[in-house]
């Protein structure tokens, strides 16, 4: 696949196309063993390695990140005042196209998925693809069989959901939509208040042992499973 050199480099790092042009003009980019001179030249990154300041760019069409969002951080890539999820991502992994697939409320915690693949993000959050999102919640009072039945039928106008009571005033809930404040609204509809909300799973992705504030790239196996879950071919 041949792609414009400036677009290629911009897609692999935090630089804008304008900044990439400057890098090329400054003689900091090589393609194979020659100096790159024209931002618009087309290159095949799989056939000819591209070097920036002597370091090879390992070309990947997309980047997929799993973040353990702590409470108090906005599910956003930028904000003028508040701490956002992207602040937790090392700069080497910043990409202009990085977006969040399925936001969490500011006070919510857990699995946040960021990807540069817009179609993947869209499908993960669209109910048509039935991707299960699992949340563990602390409530103001326990739930029992009545609430399990109510969730199974659908509460507050939402689709049926699976509710599993956990010891104490805790529960696990699985939903396939992702509407604004959905889990809190569902519990409110059965007279409970969510005190703490942690997303532990998104389709085949599990939060696992990632500590709050930590971020990691998906493994090739996870990427495979994720694309399959929404009927897409893996793009890389
Ligand atoms: N449901 C909510 O109420 N909040 C979230 O952050 C996610 C799901």
Short mmCIF file of C-alpha atoms and ligand atoms in Angstrom, two decimals:
data_model
loop_
_atom_site.label_atom_id
_atom_site.label_comp_id
_atom_site.label_asym_id
_atom_site.label_seq_id
_atom_site.Cartn_x
_atom_site.Cartn_y
_atom_site.Cartn_z
CA UNK A 1 0.00 0.00 0.00
CA UNK A 2 1.47 3.37 -1.03
CA UNK A 3 0.68 6.38 1.09
CA UNK A 4 1.83 10.02 1.14
CA UNK A 5 4.93 10.37 3.29
CA UNK A 6 3.60 13.29 5.38
CA UNK A 7 0.30 11.49 6.04
CA UNK A 8 2.12 8.29 6.94
CA UNK A 9 4.40 9.96 9.50
CA UNK A 10 1.57 12.04 10.99
CA UNK A 11 -0.48 8.86 11.54
CA UNK A 12 2.31 7.27 13.57
CA UNK A 13 2.93 10.00 16.13
CA UNK A 14 1.68 13.19 17.75
CA UNK A 15 2.72 15.53 14.91
CA UNK A 16 0.39 17.49 12.65
CA UNK A 17 0.91 17.31 8.87
CA UNK A 18 2.42 20.84 9.06
CA UNK A 19 4.94 19.72 11.69
CA UNK A 20 5.80 16.66 9.61
CA UNK A 21 6.51 18.88 6.59
CA UNK A 22 8.99 20.82 8.72
CA UNK A 23 10.68 17.58 9.83
CA UNK A 24 11.09 16.56 6.19
CA UNK A 25 12.37 20.01 5.11
CA UNK A 26 14.86 19.91 7.98
CA UNK A 27 16.33 16.68 6.58
CA UNK A 28 15.30 14.56 9.58
CA UNK A 29 13.41 11.93 7.57
CA UNK A 30 14.90 9.13 5.46
CA UNK A 31 13.11 6.59 3.30
CA UNK A 32 15.22 3.46 2.89
CA UNK A 33 18.74 4.80 2.45
CA UNK A 34 17.85 8.12 0.86
CA UNK A 35 16.95 11.47 2.38
CA UNK A 36 13.27 12.34 1.99
CA UNK A 37 12.68 15.72 0.38
CA UNK A 38 9.05 15.88 -0.71
CA UNK A 39 6.18 15.54 1.83
CA UNK A 40 3.84 14.47 -0.98
CA UNK A 41 5.96 11.57 -2.23
CA UNK A 42 4.27 8.18 -1.97
CA UNK A 43 5.95 5.41 -0.04
CA UNK A 44 5.13 1.82 0.79
CA UNK A 45 5.95 1.51 4.53
CA UNK A 46 5.95 -2.28 4.35
CA UNK A 47 8.54 -2.32 1.54
CA UNK A 48 10.74 0.66 2.49
CA UNK A 49 11.44 1.54 6.11
CA UNK A 50 10.98 5.18 7.07
CA UNK A 51 13.40 6.70 9.59
CA UNK A 52 12.94 9.78 11.73
CA UNK A 53 16.17 11.09 13.27
CA UNK A 54 17.70 7.72 12.43
CA UNK A 55 15.01 5.74 14.32
CA UNK A 56 12.79 3.42 12.28
CA UNK A 57 9.04 4.07 12.39
CA UNK A 58 7.31 0.76 12.92
CA UNK A 59 4.29 1.31 10.75
CA UNK A 60 0.94 0.26 12.14
CA UNK A 61 -2.25 1.37 10.54
CA UNK A 62 -4.08 1.58 13.87
CA UNK A 63 -3.36 1.91 17.56
CA UNK A 64 -5.59 0.37 20.24
CA UNK A 65 -5.17 1.18 23.93
CA UNK A 66 -6.72 -0.07 27.13
CA UNK A 67 -6.74 2.38 30.02
CA UNK A 68 -7.79 1.93 33.64
CA UNK A 69 -9.59 5.22 34.18
CA UNK A 70 -9.46 6.42 37.77
CA UNK A 71 -12.40 8.42 39.18
CA UNK A 72 -12.15 12.18 38.64
CA UNK A 73 -10.74 11.95 35.12
CA UNK A 74 -12.86 12.98 32.14
CA UNK A 75 -13.41 10.48 29.31
CA UNK A 76 -12.07 12.93 26.75
CA UNK A 77 -8.96 13.54 24.73
CA UNK A 78 -8.79 17.23 25.55
CA UNK A 79 -10.28 19.74 27.96
CA UNK A 80 -9.21 23.25 28.87
CA UNK A 81 -9.32 22.77 32.62
CA UNK A 82 -9.87 19.23 33.75
CA UNK A 83 -7.71 16.09 33.73
CA UNK A 84 -8.56 13.89 30.75
CA UNK A 85 -7.90 10.27 29.83
CA UNK A 86 -5.29 11.24 27.22
CA UNK A 87 -3.15 12.82 29.98
CA UNK A 88 -2.54 9.25 31.20
CA UNK A 89 -1.29 8.07 27.79
CA UNK A 90 2.49 8.39 27.23
CA UNK A 91 3.26 10.98 24.55
CA UNK A 92 4.88 8.38 22.31
CA UNK A 93 1.41 6.83 21.91
CA UNK A 94 -0.47 10.03 21.10
CA UNK A 95 -2.20 10.02 17.76
CA UNK A 96 -4.40 12.75 16.38
CA UNK A 97 -7.12 10.24 15.46
CA UNK A 98 -7.20 8.55 18.88
CA UNK A 99 -10.81 8.48 20.11
CA UNK A 100 -12.69 6.89 23.00
CA UNK A 101 -15.08 4.02 22.31
CA UNK A 102 -17.70 4.25 25.04
CA UNK A 103 -17.20 7.00 27.57
CA UNK A 104 -17.37 6.60 31.32
CA UNK A 105 -18.80 9.26 33.64
CA UNK A 106 -16.24 11.42 35.43
CA UNK A 107 -16.87 9.60 38.75
CA UNK A 108 -16.84 6.14 37.11
CA UNK A 109 -13.79 3.91 36.88
CA UNK A 110 -12.35 1.03 34.95
CA UNK A 111 -11.90 -0.08 31.39
CA UNK A 112 -11.66 2.70 28.84
CA UNK A 113 -10.85 1.76 25.27
CA UNK A 114 -9.11 4.18 22.91
CA UNK A 115 -8.57 3.49 19.24
CA UNK A 116 -7.62 5.26 16.02
CA UNK A 117 -10.11 3.08 14.11
CA UNK A 118 -13.36 5.05 13.97
CA UNK A 119 -15.42 2.23 12.47
CA UNK A 120 -14.30 -0.16 15.21
CA UNK A 121 -15.21 2.42 17.87
CA UNK A 122 -18.61 2.98 16.28
CA UNK A 123 -19.48 -0.71 16.17
CA UNK A 124 -18.35 -1.36 19.74
CA UNK A 125 -20.83 1.21 21.00
CA UNK A 126 -23.74 0.53 18.61
CA UNK A 127 -26.41 -1.87 20.02
CA UNK A 128 -26.67 -3.63 16.66
CA UNK A 129 -23.38 -5.41 17.33
CA UNK A 130 -24.48 -6.57 20.79
CA UNK A 131 -21.10 -6.04 22.43
CA UNK A 132 -21.53 -6.70 26.16
CA UNK A 133 -20.26 -4.09 28.60
CA UNK A 134 -19.88 -5.37 32.15
CA UNK A 135 -20.03 -3.08 35.18
CA UNK A 136 -19.56 -3.85 38.86
CA UNK A 137 -21.43 -1.47 41.11
CA UNK A 138 -21.65 -0.62 44.80
CA UNK A 139 -25.22 0.28 45.71
CA UNK A 140 -27.00 1.91 48.64
CA UNK A 141 -28.93 -1.34 49.30
CA UNK A 142 -28.76 -4.95 48.06
CA UNK A 143 -30.66 -6.21 45.02
CA UNK A 144 -32.57 -9.51 44.77
CA UNK A 145 -34.72 -11.62 42.48
CA UNK A 146 -37.25 -8.82 41.82
CA UNK A 147 -34.56 -6.52 40.42
CA UNK A 148 -32.97 -9.36 38.42
CA UNK A 149 -36.36 -9.99 36.75
CA UNK A 150 -36.95 -6.30 36.14
CA UNK A 151 -33.55 -5.87 34.46
CA UNK A 152 -34.17 -9.01 32.36
CA UNK A 153 -37.35 -7.40 31.03
CA UNK A 154 -35.82 -3.96 30.54
CA UNK A 155 -36.08 -0.96 32.88
CA UNK A 156 -36.34 2.79 32.20
CA UNK A 157 -36.88 2.13 28.49
CA UNK A 158 -33.56 0.31 28.07
CA UNK A 159 -33.11 -3.11 26.49
CA UNK A 160 -33.04 -6.22 28.67
CA UNK A 161 -29.89 -6.52 30.76
CA UNK A 162 -28.35 -9.23 32.90
CA UNK A 163 -28.13 -8.43 36.61
CA UNK A 164 -26.16 -10.61 39.03
CA UNK A 165 -26.40 -9.76 42.74
CA UNK A 166 -23.03 -9.93 44.52
CA UNK A 167 -22.45 -10.24 48.28
CA UNK A 168 -23.41 -7.12 50.25
CA UNK A 169 -24.92 -4.19 48.40
CA UNK A 170 -23.01 -5.01 45.23
CA UNK A 171 -23.98 -6.26 41.79
CA UNK A 172 -22.67 -7.00 38.32
CA UNK A 173 -24.63 -5.82 35.31
CA UNK A 174 -24.15 -6.53 31.60
CA UNK A 175 -25.62 -4.19 28.97
CA UNK A 176 -25.33 -4.07 25.20
CA UNK A 177 -26.12 -0.39 24.74
CA UNK A 178 -24.13 2.53 26.06
CA UNK A 179 -26.49 5.44 26.70
CA UNK A 180 -25.67 8.43 28.86
CA UNK A 181 -25.62 7.46 32.58
CA UNK A 182 -27.33 4.23 31.58
CA UNK A 183 -26.36 2.00 34.49
CA UNK A 184 -27.13 4.69 37.09
CA UNK A 185 -30.50 5.34 35.45
CA UNK A 186 -31.35 1.63 35.38
CA UNK A 187 -30.66 1.23 39.09
CA UNK A 188 -32.52 4.43 39.90
CA UNK A 189 -35.54 2.91 38.11
CA UNK A 190 -35.58 0.07 40.65
CA UNK A 191 -35.01 2.36 43.63
CA UNK A 192 -31.26 1.97 44.09
CA UNK A 193 -28.47 4.47 43.95
CA UNK A 194 -25.09 3.64 42.43
CA UNK A 195 -22.32 4.66 44.81
CA UNK A 196 -19.42 3.34 42.76
CA UNK A 197 -19.28 2.10 39.18
CA UNK A 198 -16.41 0.14 37.63
CA UNK A 199 -16.40 -1.15 34.04
CA UNK A 200 -14.60 -4.48 34.01
CA UNK A 201 -15.23 -5.73 30.49
CA UNK A 202 -15.94 -4.55 26.95
CA UNK A 203 -16.79 -7.46 24.65
CA UNK A 204 -13.75 -9.73 24.70
CA UNK A 205 -11.57 -7.13 26.49
CA UNK A 206 -11.03 -7.47 30.21
CA UNK A 207 -9.70 -4.84 32.59
CA UNK A 208 -7.64 -7.52 34.35
CA UNK A 209 -4.75 -6.53 36.59
CA UNK A 210 -4.14 -3.08 35.05
CA UNK A 211 -3.74 -0.60 37.93
CA UNK A 212 -5.73 2.67 38.06
CA UNK A 213 -4.09 5.23 35.76
CA UNK A 214 -2.20 2.58 33.78
CA UNK A 215 -2.45 2.11 30.05
CA UNK A 216 -1.34 -0.67 27.72
CA UNK A 217 -1.58 -1.59 24.07
CA UNK A 218 -3.81 -4.51 23.12
CA UNK A 219 -2.15 -7.81 22.30
CA UNK A 220 -2.47 -9.11 18.70
CA UNK A 221 -4.88 -11.80 20.02
CA UNK A 222 -7.10 -9.18 21.67
CA UNK A 223 -7.15 -7.10 18.50
CA UNK A 224 -8.18 -10.17 16.51
CA UNK A 225 -10.99 -11.04 18.91
CA UNK A 226 -12.23 -7.47 19.04
CA UNK A 227 -12.50 -7.11 15.26
CA UNK A 228 -14.21 -10.48 15.02
CA UNK A 229 -16.71 -9.50 17.73
CA UNK A 230 -18.02 -6.68 15.52
CA UNK A 231 -17.78 -8.45 12.15
CA UNK A 232 -14.73 -6.56 10.86
CA UNK A 233 -11.55 -7.82 9.32
CA UNK A 234 -8.51 -6.78 11.28
CA UNK A 235 -7.18 -3.64 9.62
CA UNK A 236 -3.44 -4.06 10.32
N1 LIG B 1 -23.44 3.86 32.96
C1 LIG B 1 -23.33 4.94 33.77
O1 LIG B 1 -24.28 5.31 34.44
N2 LIG B 1 -22.16 5.58 33.80
C2 LIG B 1 -21.08 5.19 33.09
O2 LIG B 1 -20.03 5.81 33.18
C3 LIG B 1 -21.21 4.07 32.26
C4 LIG B 1 -22.41 3.41 32.21
#
